[in-house]
């Protein structure tokens, strides 16, 4: 084909001369802005433990009494709110755009935290937790979607894993701030972070893929050049966008298409399974036992237990950071298989601990199993499922698939945290952790046998894997 006809077909850019796209300052600053959203998610998820302890220790005239039921609901309501937020996040993201959705999600974060800070009764605290949960569900979807859509293939694993890194840093900050301040000041200071998030997102560009999908091609090209740097050659990337949207509809996939067409259904099933394996890997159950394990290991005072919680959060941060740095070299599948296998082994050890001892005589075994489990989760099953959902799904289906995956993730989180005690009574502690070990083994098999590798591939290339006649996965599901 001649150069003239090629330019006529793609009028917004010249023919490509380079294929390597590197990051720019604007790209990293944009990612940093939305990472503040993930930071808020981490603060919300880690908020209940220091909040409940501070309320129970409060002896002021305005103190609030908490029953065991109150404590349970304060801890779990954020996941219920996140389920609802996740259900509506996809439609909000599709209609208003990624940037608007990110700015919007900062409002309920601030509202919920202010309600908690000035609460005079348990009901107001619970309402604040639900509202924070709504924001958590929306932000949990928008951050990995936006990151995946603006990142070049060579950096998408690094920048996508940064979502989980920001979450665990948020959890660390919640323990740190919550242990240093009274619960009212804890909530008030925490409200600073969503304000920063909303403000910083005012200065980022909308996702070029979303703009293309909305037929704003010129604005999309301008946003892409802004993200890549003025001197970067974006022609190949723009060609991929044009070819992708020329070959398909610019309408959002319908619910019927999501379930009837294999090119949308297969990525949806993969996304749901990834979220199931993440939440039923047992990491939340392990965290439930942390205080008991550390007490048996000799951490007895409140200050020692608080330092132990910070230690665990610090281990999560370091492990997730290492995962960020190696995921684009080793690939998603390798880290997921390592994570699943290591967690399976640690959960088997934890199950044996409960089966063979009841007096804490094997505390070294439980402590070792906990640390291995947390490190392994941070390497794979923690960071990778969230951004792989955005990688696997096409632009037409990303909003609906993301909403369903987010809803299902927090539904599983609610079931595990709320029903864990009943599971223990019915299956014994040893049996429950044996069940979680079996789930991790299934995660390993699923990754080995079915999950595609997305390392180094553009989102358009990944989408082609599932297309009829061209896709490797057209016979699945």
C-alpha positions as a printed Julia matrix, in Angstrom:
477×3 Matrix{Float64}:
   0.0     0.0    0.0
   1.31    3.44  -0.85
   2.13    6.13   1.69
  -0.67    8.29   0.28
  -3.38    5.72   0.81
  -2.03    4.88   4.25
  -2.25    8.51   5.33
  -5.73    8.79   3.9
  -6.81    5.86   5.99
  -5.26    7.34   9.13
  -5.52   11.11   8.68
  -4.65   12.01  12.27
  -1.03   10.85  12.09
   1.77    9.83   9.77
   2.92    6.28   9.18
   4.73    4.78  12.2
   8.46    4.97  12.47
   8.97    3.68  16.02
   7.36    1.1   18.26
   8.88    1.74  21.66
   6.83    4.03  23.87
   8.44    5.23  27.08
   6.99    6.95  30.07
   7.06   10.71  30.52
   6.79   13.04  33.46
   3.11   13.67  32.69
   2.41    9.94  32.64
   4.0     9.4   36.05
   2.33   12.49  37.53
  -1.06   11.31  36.24
  -0.5     7.89  37.8
   0.6     9.55  41.04
  -2.61   11.58  41.13
  -4.89    8.56  40.79
  -2.73    6.52  43.19
  -4.05    8.9   45.86
  -7.42    7.27  45.21
  -5.96    3.83  45.91
  -4.37    5.3   49.04
  -7.86    6.3   50.2
  -9.08    2.76  49.53
  -6.31    1.42  51.76
  -7.16    3.88  54.53
 -10.83    2.87  54.33
 -10.01   -0.85  54.44
  -7.59   -0.49  57.37
  -9.71    2.1   59.19
 -11.94   -0.1   61.33
  -9.3    -1.76  63.52
  -7.69    1.43  64.94
 -11.08    3.18  64.93
 -12.78    0.55  67.09
  -9.85    0.34  69.5
  -9.73    4.13  69.89
 -13.5     4.35  70.49
 -13.29    1.6   73.12
 -10.42    3.43  74.87
 -12.21    6.79  74.74
 -13.04    8.09  78.22
 -14.16   11.59  77.23
 -17.62   12.93  77.99
 -18.65   12.38  74.36
 -17.55    8.74  74.24
 -19.7     6.19  72.37
 -20.4     2.69  73.66
 -19.84   -0.14  71.18
 -21.31   -3.62  71.54
 -19.75   -6.66  69.87
 -22.41   -6.43  67.15
 -21.58   -2.75  66.6
 -17.91   -3.56  66.19
 -18.7    -6.3   63.69
 -20.84   -4.0   61.55
 -18.36   -1.12  61.66
 -15.75   -3.51  60.32
 -17.88   -5.0   57.54
 -20.1    -2.14  56.35
 -17.36   -0.68  54.15
 -17.41   -3.84  52.01
 -21.21   -3.63  51.67
 -20.91   -0.01  50.57
 -18.15   -0.98  48.15
 -20.4    -3.63  46.6
 -23.01   -0.97  45.85
 -20.39    1.51  44.67
 -18.88   -1.09  42.38
 -22.28   -1.81  40.79
 -22.69    1.82  39.69
 -19.02    2.63  39.05
 -18.91    1.16  35.55
 -21.9     3.14  34.28
 -20.59    6.31  35.93
 -17.17    5.74  34.39
 -18.67    5.11  30.94
 -20.98    8.12  30.94
 -18.84   10.7   32.71
 -15.38    9.49  31.85
 -12.5     8.21  33.96
 -11.38   11.65  35.1
 -14.83   12.79  36.24
 -15.41    9.5   38.04
 -12.12    9.87  39.95
 -12.91   13.44  41.01
 -16.47   12.48  41.96
 -15.33    9.57  44.16
 -13.38   11.92  46.45
 -16.65   13.54  47.63
 -18.17   10.52  49.46
 -14.77    9.75  51.0
 -14.69   13.21  52.61
 -18.39   13.08  53.54
 -18.1     9.7   55.25
 -14.99   10.63  57.22
 -16.53   13.9   58.4
 -19.64   12.03  59.56
 -17.44    9.68  61.58
 -15.38   12.52  63.03
 -18.43   14.41  64.33
 -20.57   11.35  65.17
 -22.58   11.35  68.38
 -23.88    7.79  68.08
 -23.11    4.42  66.5
 -25.62    4.95  63.69
 -23.74    7.97  62.37
 -20.44    6.08  62.45
 -22.04    3.22  60.5
 -23.5     5.68  57.98
 -20.04    7.18  57.52
 -18.57    3.74  56.92
 -21.2     2.92  54.29
 -20.56    6.2   52.46
 -16.8     5.58  52.54
 -17.57    2.11  51.19
 -19.44    3.6   48.22
 -16.37    5.66  47.38
 -14.15    2.62  47.9
 -16.09    0.6   45.32
 -15.97    3.38  42.72
 -12.28    4.12  43.29
 -11.3     0.43  43.3
 -12.5     0.24  39.7
 -11.48    3.61  38.3
  -7.83    3.56  39.39
  -6.72    0.3   37.68
  -8.85    1.05  34.6
  -7.35    4.53  34.14
  -3.81    3.28  34.78
  -4.13    0.44  32.28
  -5.58    2.71  29.59
  -2.9     5.4   29.79
   0.13    3.12  30.28
   2.32    1.84  27.42
   2.62   -1.98  27.29
   6.21   -1.92  28.58
   5.17   -0.13  31.78
   1.6    -1.32  32.34
   2.56   -4.02  34.85
   4.74   -1.65  36.88
   2.19    1.16  36.92
  -0.78   -1.19  37.35
   0.78   -2.87  40.38
   1.25    0.6   41.87
  -2.48    0.5   42.61
  -1.99   -2.26  45.19
   1.16   -0.58  46.5
  -0.83    2.58  47.22
  -3.53    0.49  48.94
  -1.1    -1.18  51.34
   0.56    2.19  52.04
  -2.92    3.47  52.89
  -3.45    0.56  55.3
  -0.09    1.35  56.9
  -1.07    5.02  57.28
  -4.39    4.07  58.87
  -2.58    2.01  61.51
   0.04    4.73  62.02
  -2.37    7.69  62.28
  -5.02    5.71  64.15
  -2.51    4.63  66.76
  -1.29    8.2   67.32
  -4.55   10.2   67.39
  -7.97    9.98  68.99
 -10.61    8.49  66.73
 -12.26   11.83  65.93
  -8.96   13.41  64.89
  -8.05   10.2   63.08
 -11.11   10.55  60.84
 -10.59   14.28  60.37
  -6.92   13.94  59.36
  -7.8    11.03  57.03
 -10.2    13.35  55.17
  -7.18   15.33  53.92
  -6.19   12.54  51.51
  -9.42   12.41  49.43
  -9.31   16.22  49.18
  -5.8    15.89  47.74
  -7.02   13.13  45.42
  -9.87   15.18  43.97
  -7.71   18.28  43.59
  -4.83   16.5   41.84
  -7.18   14.72  39.42
  -8.36   18.11  38.14
  -5.02   18.39  36.32
  -4.82   14.96  34.65
  -5.97   14.22  31.11
  -8.9    11.99  30.26
  -8.01    8.48  29.07
  -7.25    8.59  25.31
  -9.07    5.27  24.82
 -12.22    6.62  26.46
 -12.04    9.74  24.29
 -11.66    7.62  21.16
 -14.58    5.49  22.26
 -16.66    8.67  22.59
 -15.6     9.79  19.09
 -13.37   12.61  20.34
 -10.43   11.52  18.2
  -8.57   14.83  18.05
  -8.76   15.3   21.82
  -7.66   11.69  22.28
  -4.55   12.24  20.15
  -3.73   15.42  22.08
  -4.14   13.59  25.4
  -1.91   10.76  24.21
   0.86   13.17  23.14
   0.56   14.95  26.49
   0.97   11.64  28.33
   3.84   10.36  26.2
   5.74   13.63  25.82
   5.84   16.01  22.88
   8.91   14.36  21.36
   7.55   10.8   21.58
   6.39    9.06  18.41
   2.85    7.91  19.19
   1.91    6.97  15.63
   1.88    3.21  16.18
  -0.23    3.55  19.3
  -2.69    5.86  17.53
  -2.92    3.42  14.61
  -3.82    0.63  17.02
  -6.55    2.78  18.52
  -7.96    3.71  15.13
  -7.87    0.15  13.8
  -9.51   -1.15  16.96
 -12.41    1.26  16.85
 -12.83    1.05  13.08
 -13.25   -2.73  13.35
 -15.91   -2.63  16.06
 -18.9    -0.73  17.37
 -18.4     2.44  19.38
 -21.44    1.6   21.53
 -20.98    0.06  24.95
 -21.55   -3.7   25.01
 -25.05   -4.63  26.17
 -25.67   -7.04  29.03
 -26.9    -9.57  26.49
 -23.64   -9.3   24.57
 -21.65   -9.65  27.8
 -23.13  -13.1   28.39
 -23.86  -14.3   24.84
 -20.68  -13.32  22.98
 -17.59  -15.35  23.84
 -15.23  -12.44  23.19
 -16.82  -10.63  26.17
 -17.95  -13.59  28.24
 -14.57  -15.31  28.49
 -12.71  -12.25  29.86
 -15.63  -11.69  32.27
 -15.35  -15.26  33.59
 -11.57  -14.9   33.93
 -12.04  -11.6   35.81
 -14.59  -13.1   38.21
 -12.33  -16.07  38.9
  -9.35  -13.82  39.6
 -11.41  -11.87  42.14
 -12.66  -15.09  43.73
  -9.15  -16.47  44.11
  -7.92  -13.17  45.57
 -10.55  -12.98  48.32
 -10.77  -16.73  49.07
  -7.0   -17.08  49.24
  -7.43  -16.7   53.0
  -5.42  -13.52  53.48
  -8.27  -11.8   55.36
  -8.66  -14.82  57.62
  -4.91  -14.73  58.31
  -5.2   -11.06  59.27
  -8.06  -11.99  61.62
  -5.64  -14.19  63.59
  -2.74  -11.73  63.67
  -3.22  -10.55  67.25
  -3.55  -14.11  68.57
  -0.45  -15.2   66.68
   1.66  -12.28  67.85
   0.51  -12.75  71.46
   1.64  -16.37  71.34
   4.96  -15.17  69.93
   5.54  -12.88  72.93
   3.93   -9.59  71.83
   1.68   -8.9   74.82
   1.31   -5.15  75.4
  -0.82   -2.82  73.28
   2.23   -0.94  72.05
   3.95   -4.17  71.02
   0.86   -5.35  69.16
   0.58   -1.98  67.45
   4.2    -2.21  66.32
   3.54   -5.75  65.09
   0.65   -4.46  62.94
   2.92   -1.78  61.5
   5.56   -4.46  60.84
   3.09   -6.57  58.85
   1.98   -3.52  56.85
   5.62   -2.65  56.2
   6.28   -6.18  54.91
   3.29   -5.81  52.57
   4.63   -2.51  51.23
   8.12   -3.88  50.54
   6.8    -7.08  48.94
   4.34   -5.21  46.74
   7.06   -2.77  45.68
   9.28   -5.67  44.6
   6.34   -7.13  42.66
   5.88   -3.78  40.88
   9.5    -3.8   39.77
   9.55   -7.36  38.39
   6.04   -7.93  37.0
   6.93   -6.6   33.53
  10.02   -8.81  33.43
   8.67  -12.09  34.8
   5.09  -11.7   33.62
   1.71  -11.89  35.31
   1.34  -15.67  35.08
   4.69  -16.42  36.73
   3.99  -14.2   39.72
   0.42  -15.47  40.1
   1.58  -19.09  40.05
   4.35  -18.37  42.55
   1.93  -16.48  44.77
  -0.72  -19.21  44.65
   1.77  -22.03  45.31
   3.51  -20.24  48.2
   0.18  -19.28  49.79
  -1.07  -22.84  49.42
   2.02  -24.15  51.24
   1.76  -21.55  54.03
  -1.95  -22.25  54.53
  -1.28  -26.0   54.75
   1.3   -25.2   57.45
  -1.23  -22.99  59.22
  -3.83  -25.75  59.04
  -1.32  -28.2   60.56
  -0.6   -25.71  63.33
  -4.25  -25.71  64.4
  -4.57  -29.47  63.97
  -1.56  -30.5   66.04
  -1.43  -27.9   68.79
  -3.83  -25.92  70.95
  -1.39  -24.42  73.46
   0.68  -22.19  71.17
   3.74  -24.46  71.45
   4.34  -24.19  67.69
   4.1   -20.41  67.56
   7.17  -20.28  65.33
   5.25  -22.3   62.71
   2.22  -20.01  62.75
   4.34  -16.85  62.67
   6.42  -18.16  59.75
   3.29  -19.23  57.86
   1.72  -15.8   58.35
   4.74  -13.9   57.05
   5.16  -16.2   54.03
   1.46  -15.9   53.23
   1.49  -12.1   53.39
   4.64  -11.83  51.24
   3.28  -14.29  48.67
  -0.07  -12.49  48.48
   1.69   -9.17  47.94
   3.7   -10.6   45.05
   0.79  -11.9   43.0
  -2.79  -12.39  44.16
  -2.83   -8.96  45.8
  -1.82   -6.58  42.98
  -2.31   -8.52  39.75
  -6.06   -9.4   39.62
  -7.18   -5.76  39.78
  -5.2    -4.53  36.8
  -5.58   -7.76  34.82
  -9.36   -7.21  34.8
  -8.71   -3.96  32.92
  -6.19   -5.65  30.63
  -8.36   -8.62  29.67
 -11.55   -6.74  28.83
 -12.16   -4.69  25.69
 -13.08   -1.02  25.83
 -16.69   -1.83  24.89
 -17.04   -4.22  27.83
 -14.66   -2.67  30.36
 -17.26   -0.67  32.3
 -19.7    -3.54  32.79
 -17.04   -6.18  33.39
 -15.23   -3.91  35.83
 -18.44   -3.24  37.76
 -19.27   -6.93  38.03
 -15.73   -7.83  39.07
 -15.64   -5.06  41.7
 -19.04   -6.05  43.07
 -18.03   -9.71  43.22
 -14.69   -8.91  44.87
 -16.27   -7.02  47.75
 -19.09   -9.57  48.03
 -16.45  -12.26  48.57
 -14.61  -10.0   51.03
 -17.85   -9.49  53.0
 -18.62  -13.22  53.04
 -15.12  -14.16  54.24
 -14.91  -11.5   56.98
 -18.54  -11.77  58.17
 -18.93  -15.55  58.01
 -15.42  -16.61  58.99
 -16.41  -17.37  62.59
 -19.3   -19.56  61.43
 -17.0   -21.33  58.99
 -14.63  -22.07  61.86
 -17.44  -23.55  63.95
 -18.59  -25.77  61.11
 -15.21  -26.81  59.7
 -12.77  -26.18  62.61
  -9.85  -23.77  62.24
  -7.71  -26.46  60.64
 -10.44  -27.29  58.13
 -11.06  -23.65  57.16
  -7.41  -22.99  56.37
  -7.23  -26.3   54.52
 -10.14  -25.04  52.4
  -8.29  -21.79  51.66
  -5.2   -23.83  50.71
  -7.33  -25.8   48.23
  -8.57  -22.54  46.69
  -4.96  -21.39  46.22
  -4.15  -24.69  44.54
  -7.07  -24.16  42.14
  -5.75  -20.65  41.49
  -2.4   -22.15  40.51
  -4.05  -24.61  38.11
  -6.28  -21.93  36.57
  -3.3   -19.64  35.95
  -1.2   -22.48  34.54
  -3.84  -23.92  32.22
  -6.11  -21.05  31.18
  -4.99  -17.52  31.99
  -3.24  -15.73  29.08
  -0.02  -13.79  29.54
  -0.52  -10.07  28.94
   3.06   -8.91  29.51
   4.29   -6.61  26.76
   1.04   -6.73  24.77
  -1.02   -3.68  23.9
  -4.64   -3.67  25.07
  -5.67   -4.09  21.43
  -3.49   -7.19  21.07
  -4.99   -8.66  24.24
  -8.49   -7.95  22.96
  -7.65   -9.83  19.74
  -6.99  -12.99  21.79
 -10.71  -13.35  22.4
 -12.11  -12.26  19.03
 -13.96  -14.84  16.9
 -11.79  -16.33  14.18
  -8.6   -14.77  15.6
  -8.68  -15.47  19.31
  -6.89  -18.26  21.11
  -9.81  -18.45  23.53
 -12.79  -18.52  21.19
 -13.55  -22.14  22.08
 -13.6   -21.48  25.82
 -16.55  -20.57  28.02
